[in-house]
Coordinates of C-alpha atoms in Angstrom, one line a residue:
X1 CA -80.3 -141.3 77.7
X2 CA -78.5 -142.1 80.8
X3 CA -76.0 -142.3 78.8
X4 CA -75.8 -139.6 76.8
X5 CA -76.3 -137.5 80.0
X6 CA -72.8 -139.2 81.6
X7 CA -71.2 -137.9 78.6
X8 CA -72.3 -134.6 78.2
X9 CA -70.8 -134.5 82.6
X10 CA -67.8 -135.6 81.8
X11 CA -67.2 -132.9 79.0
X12 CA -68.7 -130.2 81.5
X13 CA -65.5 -128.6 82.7
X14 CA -65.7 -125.9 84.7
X15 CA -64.2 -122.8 83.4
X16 CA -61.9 -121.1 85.9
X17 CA -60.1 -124.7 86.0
X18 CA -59.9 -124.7 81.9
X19 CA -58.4 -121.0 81.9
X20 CA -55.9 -122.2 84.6
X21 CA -54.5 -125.2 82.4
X22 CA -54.6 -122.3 79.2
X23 CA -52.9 -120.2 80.8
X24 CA -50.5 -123.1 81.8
X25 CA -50.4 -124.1 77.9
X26 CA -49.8 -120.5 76.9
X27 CA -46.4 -119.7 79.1
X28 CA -45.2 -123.2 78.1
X29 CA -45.5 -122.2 74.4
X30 CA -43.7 -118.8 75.2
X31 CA -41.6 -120.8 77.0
X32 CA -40.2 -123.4 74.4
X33 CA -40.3 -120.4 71.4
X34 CA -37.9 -118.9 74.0
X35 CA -35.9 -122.1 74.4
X36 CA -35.6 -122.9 70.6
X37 CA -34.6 -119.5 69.5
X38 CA -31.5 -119.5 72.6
X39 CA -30.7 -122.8 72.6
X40 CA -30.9 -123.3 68.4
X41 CA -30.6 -120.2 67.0
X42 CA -27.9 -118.4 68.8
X43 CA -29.9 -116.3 71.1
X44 CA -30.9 -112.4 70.9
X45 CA -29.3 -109.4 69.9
X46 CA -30.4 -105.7 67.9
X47 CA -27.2 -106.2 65.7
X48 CA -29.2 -107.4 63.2
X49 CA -27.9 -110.6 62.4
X50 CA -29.8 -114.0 63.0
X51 CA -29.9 -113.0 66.8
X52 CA -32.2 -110.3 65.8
X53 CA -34.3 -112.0 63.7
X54 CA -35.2 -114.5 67.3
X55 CA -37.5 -112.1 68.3
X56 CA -39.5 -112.4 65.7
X57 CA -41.0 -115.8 66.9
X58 CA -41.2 -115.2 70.3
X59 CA -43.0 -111.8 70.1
X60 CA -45.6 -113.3 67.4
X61 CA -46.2 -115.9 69.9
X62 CA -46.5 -114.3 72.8
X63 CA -48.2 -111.3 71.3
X64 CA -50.6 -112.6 68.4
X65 CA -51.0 -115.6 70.2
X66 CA -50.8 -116.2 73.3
X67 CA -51.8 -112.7 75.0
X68 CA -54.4 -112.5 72.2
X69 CA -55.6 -115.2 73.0
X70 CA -56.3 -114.4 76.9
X71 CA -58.1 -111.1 75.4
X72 CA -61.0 -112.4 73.5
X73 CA -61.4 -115.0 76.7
X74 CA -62.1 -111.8 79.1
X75 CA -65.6 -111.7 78.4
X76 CA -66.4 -115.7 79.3
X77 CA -65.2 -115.2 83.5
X78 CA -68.2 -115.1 85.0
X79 CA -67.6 -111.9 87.3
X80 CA -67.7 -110.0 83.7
X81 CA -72.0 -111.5 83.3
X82 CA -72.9 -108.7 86.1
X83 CA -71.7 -104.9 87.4
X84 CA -70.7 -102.6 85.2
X85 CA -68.7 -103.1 81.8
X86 CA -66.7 -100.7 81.3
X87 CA -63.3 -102.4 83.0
X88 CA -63.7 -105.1 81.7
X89 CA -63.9 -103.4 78.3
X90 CA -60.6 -101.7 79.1
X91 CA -58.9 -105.0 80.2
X92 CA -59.7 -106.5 76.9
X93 CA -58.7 -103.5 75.1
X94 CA -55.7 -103.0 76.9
X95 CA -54.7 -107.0 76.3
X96 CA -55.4 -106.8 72.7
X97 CA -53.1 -103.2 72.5
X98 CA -50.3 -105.4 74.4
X99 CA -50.7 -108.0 72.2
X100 CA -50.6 -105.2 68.8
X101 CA -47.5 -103.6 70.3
X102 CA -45.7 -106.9 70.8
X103 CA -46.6 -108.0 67.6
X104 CA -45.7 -104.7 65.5
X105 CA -42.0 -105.1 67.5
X106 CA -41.7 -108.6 66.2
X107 CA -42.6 -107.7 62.2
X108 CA -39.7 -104.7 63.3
X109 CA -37.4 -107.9 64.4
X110 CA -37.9 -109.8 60.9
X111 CA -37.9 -106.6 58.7
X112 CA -34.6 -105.1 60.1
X113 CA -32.9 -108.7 59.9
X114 CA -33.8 -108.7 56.2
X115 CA -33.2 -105.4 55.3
X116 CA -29.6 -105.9 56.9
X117 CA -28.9 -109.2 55.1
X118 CA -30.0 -107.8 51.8
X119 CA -33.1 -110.8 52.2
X120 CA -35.8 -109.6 50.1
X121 CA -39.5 -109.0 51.8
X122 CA -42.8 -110.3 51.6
X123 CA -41.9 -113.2 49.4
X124 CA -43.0 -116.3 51.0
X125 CA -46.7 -117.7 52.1
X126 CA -45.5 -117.2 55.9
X127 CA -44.9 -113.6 55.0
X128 CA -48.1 -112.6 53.4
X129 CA -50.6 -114.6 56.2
X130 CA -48.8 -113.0 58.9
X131 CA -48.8 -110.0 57.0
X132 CA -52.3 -110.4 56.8
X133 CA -53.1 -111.6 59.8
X134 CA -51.6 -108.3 61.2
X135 CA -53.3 -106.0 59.2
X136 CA -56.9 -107.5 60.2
X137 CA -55.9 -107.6 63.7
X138 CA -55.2 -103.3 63.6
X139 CA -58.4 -102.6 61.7
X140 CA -60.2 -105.3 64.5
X141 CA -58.9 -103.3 67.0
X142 CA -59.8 -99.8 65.8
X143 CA -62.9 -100.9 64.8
X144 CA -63.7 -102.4 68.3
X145 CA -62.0 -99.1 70.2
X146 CA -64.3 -96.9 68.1
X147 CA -67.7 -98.9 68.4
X148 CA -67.4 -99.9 72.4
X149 CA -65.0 -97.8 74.1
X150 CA -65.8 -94.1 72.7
X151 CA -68.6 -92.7 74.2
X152 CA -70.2 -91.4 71.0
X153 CA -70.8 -94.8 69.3
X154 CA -74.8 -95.1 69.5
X155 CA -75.9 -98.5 70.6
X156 CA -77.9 -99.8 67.1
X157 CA -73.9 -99.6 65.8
X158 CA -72.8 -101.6 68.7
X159 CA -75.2 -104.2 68.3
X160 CA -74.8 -104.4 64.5
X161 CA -71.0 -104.9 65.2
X162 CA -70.3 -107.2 67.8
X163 CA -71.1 -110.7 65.9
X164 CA -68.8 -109.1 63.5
X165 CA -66.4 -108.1 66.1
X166 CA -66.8 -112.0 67.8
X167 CA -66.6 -113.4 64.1
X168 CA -63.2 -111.8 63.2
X169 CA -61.7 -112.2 67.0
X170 CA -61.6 -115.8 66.1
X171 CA -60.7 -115.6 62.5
X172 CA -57.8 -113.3 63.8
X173 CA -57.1 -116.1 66.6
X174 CA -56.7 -118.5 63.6
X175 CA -55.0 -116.9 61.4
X176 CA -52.5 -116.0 63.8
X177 CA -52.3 -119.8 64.7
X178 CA -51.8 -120.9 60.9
X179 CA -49.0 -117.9 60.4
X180 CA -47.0 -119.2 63.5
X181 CA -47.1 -122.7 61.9
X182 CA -46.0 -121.8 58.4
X183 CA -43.4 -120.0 60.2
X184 CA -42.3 -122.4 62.1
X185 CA -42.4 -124.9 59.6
X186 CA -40.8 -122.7 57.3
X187 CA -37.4 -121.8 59.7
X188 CA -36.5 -125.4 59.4
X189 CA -36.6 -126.3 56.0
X190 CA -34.0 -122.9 55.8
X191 CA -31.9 -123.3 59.0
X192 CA -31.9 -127.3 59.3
X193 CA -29.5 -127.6 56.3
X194 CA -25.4 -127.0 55.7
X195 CA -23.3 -127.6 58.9
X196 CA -26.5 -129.0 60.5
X197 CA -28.2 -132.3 60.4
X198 CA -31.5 -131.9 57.6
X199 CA -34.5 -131.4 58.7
X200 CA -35.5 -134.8 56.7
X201 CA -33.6 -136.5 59.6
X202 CA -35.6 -135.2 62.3
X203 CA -33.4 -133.9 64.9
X204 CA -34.1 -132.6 68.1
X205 CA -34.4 -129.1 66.9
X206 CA -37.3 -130.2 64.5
X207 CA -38.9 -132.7 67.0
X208 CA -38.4 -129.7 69.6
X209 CA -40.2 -127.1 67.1
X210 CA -42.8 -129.3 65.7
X211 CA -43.9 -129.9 69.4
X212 CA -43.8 -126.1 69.7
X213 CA -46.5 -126.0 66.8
X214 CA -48.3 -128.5 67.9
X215 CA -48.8 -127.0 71.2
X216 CA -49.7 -123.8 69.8
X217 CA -52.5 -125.3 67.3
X218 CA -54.0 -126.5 70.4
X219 CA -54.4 -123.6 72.2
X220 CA -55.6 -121.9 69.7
X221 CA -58.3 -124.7 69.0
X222 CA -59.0 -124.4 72.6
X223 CA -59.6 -120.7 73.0
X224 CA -61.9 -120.8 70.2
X225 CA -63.6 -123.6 71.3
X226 CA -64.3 -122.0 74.3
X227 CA -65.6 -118.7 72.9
X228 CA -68.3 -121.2 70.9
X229 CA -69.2 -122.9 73.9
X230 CA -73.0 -121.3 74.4
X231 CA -72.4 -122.4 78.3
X232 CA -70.1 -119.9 78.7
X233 CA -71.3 -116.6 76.9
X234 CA -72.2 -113.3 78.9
X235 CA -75.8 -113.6 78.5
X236 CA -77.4 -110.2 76.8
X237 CA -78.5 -108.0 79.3
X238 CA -82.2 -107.7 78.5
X239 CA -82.6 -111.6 79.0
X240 CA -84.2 -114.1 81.2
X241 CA -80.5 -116.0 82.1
X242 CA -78.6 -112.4 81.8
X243 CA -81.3 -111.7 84.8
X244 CA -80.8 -115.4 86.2
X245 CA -77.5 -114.6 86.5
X246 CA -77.7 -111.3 88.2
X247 CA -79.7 -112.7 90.8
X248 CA -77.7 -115.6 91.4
X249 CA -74.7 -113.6 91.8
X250 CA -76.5 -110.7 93.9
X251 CA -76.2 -108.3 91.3

């Protein structure tokens, strides 16, 4: 027992300190999509060339991932379990609209560089999971906009909705994830070829990249370990810890 006890310490990390080395993870993804694309890949341009097609990956990163990621983690700080809602409502809805608007620019990114090479669309796995992933991620956000933000919404609809709400926020999380990896995955195999070494060779690019995915699978694994972790979840408001909590934080 003594034990298991020591164990279960040693796993207890303290939030605040978790979202810190996150948020660390997060820019250094953002930060090595960004390297990659200008380094590798010739940099960025709107002349639709290859150059355009770079901000693709770092948009979906940043957006779908990364940002999305710090959205559904708004409602685990502690200052959100007493005091009114409300802000904190429009933070995450406001992170989760950042994170829509970066992402709709980066499908804008991919589409124009096809559409200007003569590349056909929507033909790949990559294509229809982020595609996908995109489309769930719009009706999550309407969805959530319409049930907690609008006044109208009558609370039975709120509570019906929000394991739903919770349930896709990770799925979305996931998804996004798995789409970034195909991608990924899927921009060497087609640029690591003629005039450059083969991807089958592993050069730096592809050691550089696969790092890049592997970085970004865990901090997605992270994120939605910590929504699961019961520890951290706002208590509901009509319950004995919700009311622990208020009174421990003089609420």
């Amino acid at each position: 027992h003594r034990c298991d006890h020591s164990s279960t310490a040693m796993l207890d990390v303290p939030f605040l300190p978790f979202c810190g080395f996150l948020g660390m993870l997060g820019l250094l993804c953002v930060a090595m999509v960004g390297t990659w694309c200008q380094h590798w890949r010739g940099g960025f341009s709107l002349d639709g060339s290859s150059r355009t097609f770079n901000w693709h990956p770092v948009l979906m990163v940043t957006g779908l991932v990364v940002l999305y990621g710090a959205a559904a983690l708004v409602y685990r700080i502690p200052n959100t379990w007493s005091g009114p809602k409300l802000p904190w409502k429009v933070l995450h809805g406001t992170l989760a609209l950042g994170a829509f608007v970066l992402t709709v620019l980066g499908l804008a990114a991919v589409f124009c560089f096809h559409n200007s090479q003569g590349t056909p669309n929507m033909y790949s796995l990559h294509s229809w999971m982020g595609l996908a992933t995109v489309l769930l991620f719009s009706c999550q956000w309407a969805a959530g906009f319409g049930a907690f933000l609008l006044p109208w919404a009558p609370t039975w609809l709120r509570a019906l909705y929000k394991p739903i709400h919770v349930f896709f926020g990770s799925t979305i999380l996931m998804l996004s994830v798995a789409s970034c990896l195909s991608g990924i995955n899927e921009k060497l195999f087609f640029s690591l070829k003629n005039k450059t070494m083969e991807y089958k060779l592993l050069p730096a690019e592809a050691v550089f990249a696969n790092t890049l995915g592997l970085l970004i699978l865990i901090f997605g694994v992270l994120v939605v370990a910590a929504l699961a972790r019961p520890s951290w979840k706002r208590p509901d408001s009509d319950s004995l810890d919700s009311r622990q909590v208020r009174d421990a934080l003089g609420g």
